Amino acid sequence: MTSVPPIIVWFRDDLRLSDHPALHAAANAGVPVICLYVHDEESPALKPPSARPPGGAARWWLAQSLRSLQASLGVIGAPLVLRKGPAASVIGKFAREANARAVFWNEIAQAPHQAVVREVEAVLARDGIGSQKFPGDLLAAPANIRNKEGRCLRVFTPFWRRLQMLGDPPKPLPAPGKLSGAPNLASDTLESWHLEPVAPDWAAGLRDTWNPGEASAQARLAAFLENGVAGYAGERDRPDRDGTSNLSPHLRFGEISPRQIWHAARFAAADRPPLSGDIDKFLSELGWREFCRHLLFDVPDLSKRNLQPSFDAFPWRHDPGALRAWQRAGTGYPIVDAGMRELWHSGVMHNRVRMVVASFLVKHLLIDWRCGEQWFWDTLVDADAGSNPANWQWVAGSGADAAPYFRVFNPILQGQKFDPDGAYVRRWVPELALLPAGLIHQPWTATPLELAGAGVELGNTYPTPIVDHRAGRERALAAYTRIRNASMTSV
Ligand SMILES: Cc1cc2nc3c(=O)[nH]c(=O)nc-3n(C[C@H](O)[C@H](O)[C@H](O)COP(=O)(O)OP(=O)(O)OC[C@H]3O[C@@H](n4cnc5c(N)ncnc54)[C@H](O)[C@@H]3O)c2cc1C
């Protein structure tokens, strides 16, 4: 315990040192700083039905990210203390133990986290310990972008316009220099939280693909703005190319902040004006993240409820076999199966392919978008409480600013258009690698000789399609027509 009462900084989805308003304020207060992370699986607000614990892939990421944060905080003299349990009682007890004067944290604009914060504030106030919250992980607070009824905007383009009209967000804050921490505070070990898979250890692909942590996030952003952003507006749709930033899991865990990205991108555009079109497109994608988060703020049950109630009557099929085939990359549509393999191996999937696989599940298989959303929640390292359900609802047609339900992605044409040489499919479905580009997205159209030449035995080395594209499309449109007619007669 220190004789000068310290400030505790409570880390959550902000696992970084730079542009961390709570840490910055604590470091400038001239008192010892204690950094705390609470692994909270017990606060009622963070449990179903209000919220979901992170899925397996996200838990793996969290462990790596905390390790990285521990190392960087150790270097500046304020080792990270790890504690487990319901945040209010853990923080209350810890603050008394540390003789703290106050607890600081960054806000998370999500109802379950706000409910936990209210409990923490009550416990601290009861014990006469101060608390202070700082702006969180958004470019603009939800309160700053509202319609006339005081609700969040449901259409992206006006939302994005309003966000831009607010001007640049505040400049990012620097990381603190040396801190005076507090000695001898007991900490859990990360291993005791069992965040990483052991038997079986399925995380080899994640380890091969990612390097979680703030330094890696910053390096990725710098490399993307230096070498990757030129041509982004077109390349971002090509899963066979490395045409996007790959920042989403770093953003999800707050290893980098949106305003750091915003300002770095604006600086790059000012420095190299020919890139400004690509950079504007990149920033508008960051705008989609913001849009999804604002939507979640207004609709906390976004992963459970159709935003358009007419979809409550949608005749979803209960077909566990088809769902399993989709999850295990056995649909017989190469672009879909390649995406599902990429997801399983690396914990992410290219955005274009996310749209194709989601559309396939919801439309060709007529399986409820919530089943796909939950699978993504378990398997994505960037699984996000806002972006995941908002995008699933967008694809399903039930969401905000959604793609019309009758627009059914054709998985063959999508493959041919966005993976024209078949390089993406060859990478993730190597059993088809020897098929020529003209056949790789529809192997069932190959002659027996062509299949034999490529070593493919349909139904044996690679599945035949589990649903015929045209029949699946017609079935989906018929189902949609039923709910549309039903909602028109009820008007
Ligand atoms: C069905 C479906 C589910 C999705 N689930 C998630 C999810 O759980 N978490 C998640 O972060 N993204 C999700 N996305 C959005 C998108 O696929 C990923 O953000 C993107 O693939 C991440 O790659 P990147 O970082 O290279 O993106 P870039 O193209 O480099 O974009 C920069 C950043 O903008 C944001 N962004 C880009 N596209 C979107 C979008 N459509 N919606 C919201 N934010 C976006 C991300 O934060 C991304 O890191 C989903 C999309 C679909 C169609």
mmCIF file of C-alpha atoms in Angstrom, residues 3 50 73 89 113 116 145 187 197 229 233 244 268 270 324-325 338:
data_model
loop_
_atom_site.group_PDB
_atom_site.id
_atom_site.type_symbol
_atom_site.label_atom_id
_atom_site.label_comp_id
_atom_site.label_asym_id
_atom_site.label_seq_id
_atom_site.Cartn_x
_atom_site.Cartn_y
_atom_site.Cartn_z
ATOM 1 C CA SER A 3 1.109 6.386 1.726
ATOM 2 C CA SER A 50 -28.677 -8.909 -21.203
ATOM 3 C CA LEU A 73 2.549 -1.207 -18.330
ATOM 4 C CA SER A 89 -17.597 -5.900 -5.512
ATOM 5 C CA HIS A 113 -21.613 -1.956 -19.383
ATOM 6 C CA VAL A 116 -22.215 -2.345 -14.343
ATOM 7 C CA ILE A 145 -26.194 12.331 -33.491
ATOM 8 C CA SER A 187 -2.838 -10.233 -8.918
ATOM 9 C CA PRO A 197 -8.020 -23.374 -25.409
ATOM 10 C CA VAL A 229 -4.543 2.241 -48.809
ATOM 11 C CA ALA A 233 -11.943 1.737 -52.668
ATOM 12 C CA THR A 244 -7.931 -3.891 -46.289
ATOM 13 C CA ALA A 268 -1.900 10.700 -44.856
ATOM 14 C CA ALA A 270 -3.120 15.748 -46.595
ATOM 15 C CA ARG A 324 -23.793 -27.781 -39.572
ATOM 16 C CA ALA A 325 -22.829 -28.059 -43.256
ATOM 17 C CA ALA A 338 -13.565 -20.976 -48.421
#
